[in-house]
Amino acid sequence: MIRVVLVDDQMLVRSGIRGLLDLTDDIRVVAEAANGDEAVAVIAQAQAQVLLLDVRMPLCSGIELLRRQQGLLPPTILLTTFDDDEALFDGMRAGARGFLLKDISLERLAEGIRSVAAGATLFRPGLTERTRAAYEQAGGAKVPAEGGARLTARETEILALMAAGLNNSEIGAALGPSEGTIKNHVSNILAKLAVRDRVRAVLRGLELGYI
């Protein structure tokens, strides 16, 4: 069973999400909070595997909570009513592992929770479309990295799929190489971009124009 903590200032939203997840066989909301400040104590006691966190709340927003508790929270999916690029990238920088709109289907929400619990990242389809468009426009060309090694065409393609939230196995299935080969490519990407994880690789790739 995947244990989830749900933090949202609207009681009806919490009730709705909890009710939906109760329909699954493997996901349960084990604790709730109405704001970021209240969430800290709740999260510490809940032993959750995934945190569902509203972006905008009184007292302490979801992104502010991520910043304050960086490295201390379970893998976190940010929830928002609005399709907001600025919130997406602020959340990524603060350590979020995913970003979903509140009006998504139960299937998509459950799939996202399972993916993040398994260690994947989860970004919304709009980012996927932009990264693919950027890659196609660049024709797979290498983009100079400031003071660092350039990514190859294949590494650029893999970085775009990382931005879409695909894990190594899914990238391998999409592109053909084995999961082990993809893992090696990802390690090379992290080294070339001088970052320590996939989320920071996506952010750095955006800054440098790879995606």
PDB file of C-alpha atoms in Angstrom, residues 59-150:
ATOM      1  CA  LEU A  59       0.351  30.793   5.994  1.00  0.00           C
ATOM      2  CA  CYS A  60       2.831  28.676   4.059  1.00  0.00           C
ATOM      3  CA  SER A  61       2.493  27.768   0.383  1.00  0.00           C
ATOM      4  CA  GLY A  62       3.417  24.393  -0.994  1.00  0.00           C
ATOM      5  CA  ILE A  63       6.527  25.720  -2.703  1.00  0.00           C
ATOM      6  CA  GLU A  64       7.614  27.568   0.435  1.00  0.00           C
ATOM      7  CA  LEU A  65       7.190  24.359   2.438  1.00  0.00           C
ATOM      8  CA  LEU A  66       9.418  22.545  -0.053  1.00  0.00           C
ATOM      9  CA  ARG A  67      12.053  25.251   0.272  1.00  0.00           C
ATOM     10  CA  ARG A  68      11.980  25.228   4.075  1.00  0.00           C
ATOM     11  CA  GLN A  69      12.024  21.445   4.380  1.00  0.00           C
ATOM     12  CA  GLN A  70      14.267  20.648   1.424  1.00  0.00           C
ATOM     13  CA  GLY A  71      15.473  17.081   1.639  1.00  0.00           C
ATOM     14  CA  LEU A  72      13.200  16.266   4.592  1.00  0.00           C
ATOM     15  CA  LEU A  73       9.906  15.637   2.779  1.00  0.00           C
ATOM     16  CA  PRO A  74       8.677  12.490   1.036  1.00  0.00           C
ATOM     17  CA  PRO A  75       8.713  12.557  -2.787  1.00  0.00           C
ATOM     18  CA  THR A  76       6.322  15.387  -3.561  1.00  0.00           C
ATOM     19  CA  ILE A  77       3.723  16.016  -6.253  1.00  0.00           C
ATOM     20  CA  LEU A  78       2.486  19.595  -6.452  1.00  0.00           C
ATOM     21  CA  LEU A  79      -1.233  20.074  -7.132  1.00  0.00           C
ATOM     22  CA  THR A  80      -2.662  23.240  -8.632  1.00  0.00           C
ATOM     23  CA  THR A  81      -5.881  24.541 -10.151  1.00  0.00           C
ATOM     24  CA  PHE A  82      -3.977  26.557 -12.756  1.00  0.00           C
ATOM     25  CA  ASP A  83      -1.656  25.566 -15.597  1.00  0.00           C
ATOM     26  CA  ASP A  84       1.236  27.698 -14.332  1.00  0.00           C
ATOM     27  CA  ASP A  85       4.735  27.370 -15.828  1.00  0.00           C
ATOM     28  CA  GLU A  86       6.284  29.640 -13.201  1.00  0.00           C
ATOM     29  CA  ALA A  87       4.924  27.491 -10.369  1.00  0.00           C
ATOM     30  CA  LEU A  88       6.105  24.372 -12.182  1.00  0.00           C
ATOM     31  CA  PHE A  89       9.706  25.528 -12.422  1.00  0.00           C
ATOM     32  CA  ASP A  90       9.727  27.082  -8.946  1.00  0.00           C
ATOM     33  CA  GLY A  91       8.495  23.758  -7.605  1.00  0.00           C
ATOM     34  CA  MET A  92      11.127  21.819  -9.528  1.00  0.00           C
ATOM     35  CA  ARG A  93      13.855  24.057  -8.166  1.00  0.00           C
ATOM     36  CA  ALA A  94      12.514  23.516  -4.654  1.00  0.00           C
ATOM     37  CA  GLY A  95      12.659  19.741  -5.069  1.00  0.00           C
ATOM     38  CA  ALA A  96       9.206  18.636  -6.269  1.00  0.00           C
ATOM     39  CA  ARG A  97       9.138  15.340  -8.138  1.00  0.00           C
ATOM     40  CA  GLY A  98       5.953  16.039 -10.057  1.00  0.00           C
ATOM     41  CA  PHE A  99       3.247  18.533 -10.950  1.00  0.00           C
ATOM     42  CA  LEU A 100      -0.422  17.777 -11.685  1.00  0.00           C
ATOM     43  CA  LEU A 101      -3.591  19.777 -12.222  1.00  0.00           C
ATOM     44  CA  LYS A 102      -6.391  19.074  -9.745  1.00  0.00           C
ATOM     45  CA  ASP A 103      -8.925  18.265 -12.458  1.00  0.00           C
ATOM     46  CA  ILE A 104      -7.091  15.197 -13.742  1.00  0.00           C
ATOM     47  CA  SER A 105      -8.700  11.772 -13.807  1.00  0.00           C
ATOM     48  CA  LEU A 106      -8.345   9.177 -11.070  1.00  0.00           C
ATOM     49  CA  GLU A 107      -6.325   7.028 -13.461  1.00  0.00           C
ATOM     50  CA  ARG A 108      -3.810   9.803 -14.135  1.00  0.00           C
ATOM     51  CA  LEU A 109      -3.556  10.751 -10.459  1.00  0.00           C
ATOM     52  CA  ALA A 110      -3.034   7.157  -9.353  1.00  0.00           C
ATOM     53  CA  GLU A 111      -0.500   6.576 -12.133  1.00  0.00           C
ATOM     54  CA  GLY A 112       1.392   9.690 -11.046  1.00  0.00           C
ATOM     55  CA  ILE A 113       1.491   8.631  -7.393  1.00  0.00           C
ATOM     56  CA  ARG A 114       2.728   5.165  -8.315  1.00  0.00           C
ATOM     57  CA  SER A 115       5.428   6.598 -10.585  1.00  0.00           C
ATOM     58  CA  VAL A 116       6.738   9.044  -7.996  1.00  0.00           C
ATOM     59  CA  ALA A 117       6.631   6.393  -5.262  1.00  0.00           C
ATOM     60  CA  ALA A 118       8.794   4.222  -7.538  1.00  0.00           C
ATOM     61  CA  GLY A 119      11.361   7.001  -7.942  1.00  0.00           C
ATOM     62  CA  ALA A 120      10.299   8.574 -11.236  1.00  0.00           C
ATOM     63  CA  THR A 121       9.618  12.226 -11.941  1.00  0.00           C
ATOM     64  CA  LEU A 122       6.249  13.418 -13.183  1.00  0.00           C
ATOM     65  CA  PHE A 123       5.787  16.543 -15.242  1.00  0.00           C
ATOM     66  CA  ARG A 124       2.658  17.494 -17.082  1.00  0.00           C
ATOM     67  CA  PRO A 125       2.049  16.892 -20.795  1.00  0.00           C
ATOM     68  CA  GLY A 126       2.541  20.567 -21.735  1.00  0.00           C
ATOM     69  CA  LEU A 127       6.199  20.360 -20.800  1.00  0.00           C
ATOM     70  CA  THR A 128       6.530  17.149 -22.772  1.00  0.00           C
ATOM     71  CA  GLU A 129       5.192  18.863 -25.886  1.00  0.00           C
ATOM     72  CA  ARG A 130       7.532  21.841 -25.488  1.00  0.00           C
ATOM     73  CA  THR A 131      10.590  19.674 -24.955  1.00  0.00           C
ATOM     74  CA  ARG A 132       9.787  17.542 -27.983  1.00  0.00           C
ATOM     75  CA  ALA A 133       9.153  20.669 -30.094  1.00  0.00           C
ATOM     76  CA  ALA A 134      12.433  22.206 -28.966  1.00  0.00           C
ATOM     77  CA  TYR A 135      14.300  19.030 -29.825  1.00  0.00           C
ATOM     78  CA  GLU A 136      12.712  18.762 -33.264  1.00  0.00           C
ATOM     79  CA  GLN A 137      13.390  22.432 -33.985  1.00  0.00           C
ATOM     80  CA  ALA A 138      17.029  21.972 -33.030  1.00  0.00           C
ATOM     81  CA  GLY A 139      17.204  18.907 -35.258  1.00  0.00           C
ATOM     82  CA  GLY A 140      19.057  17.054 -32.547  1.00  0.00           C
ATOM     83  CA  ALA A 141      21.971  19.476 -32.850  1.00  0.00           C
ATOM     84  CA  LYS A 142      24.457  19.898 -30.063  1.00  0.00           C
ATOM     85  CA  VAL A 143      24.035  23.005 -27.932  1.00  0.00           C
ATOM     86  CA  PRO A 144      27.099  24.556 -26.330  1.00  0.00           C
ATOM     87  CA  ALA A 145      27.118  24.254 -22.558  1.00  0.00           C
ATOM     88  CA  GLU A 146      28.756  27.125 -20.745  1.00  0.00           C
ATOM     89  CA  GLY A 147      32.129  25.889 -19.571  1.00  0.00           C
ATOM     90  CA  GLY A 148      31.182  22.227 -19.947  1.00  0.00           C
ATOM     91  CA  ALA A 149      31.006  19.361 -22.410  1.00  0.00           C
ATOM     92  CA  ARG A 150      28.296  19.358 -25.046  1.00  0.00           C
TER      93      ARG A 150
END
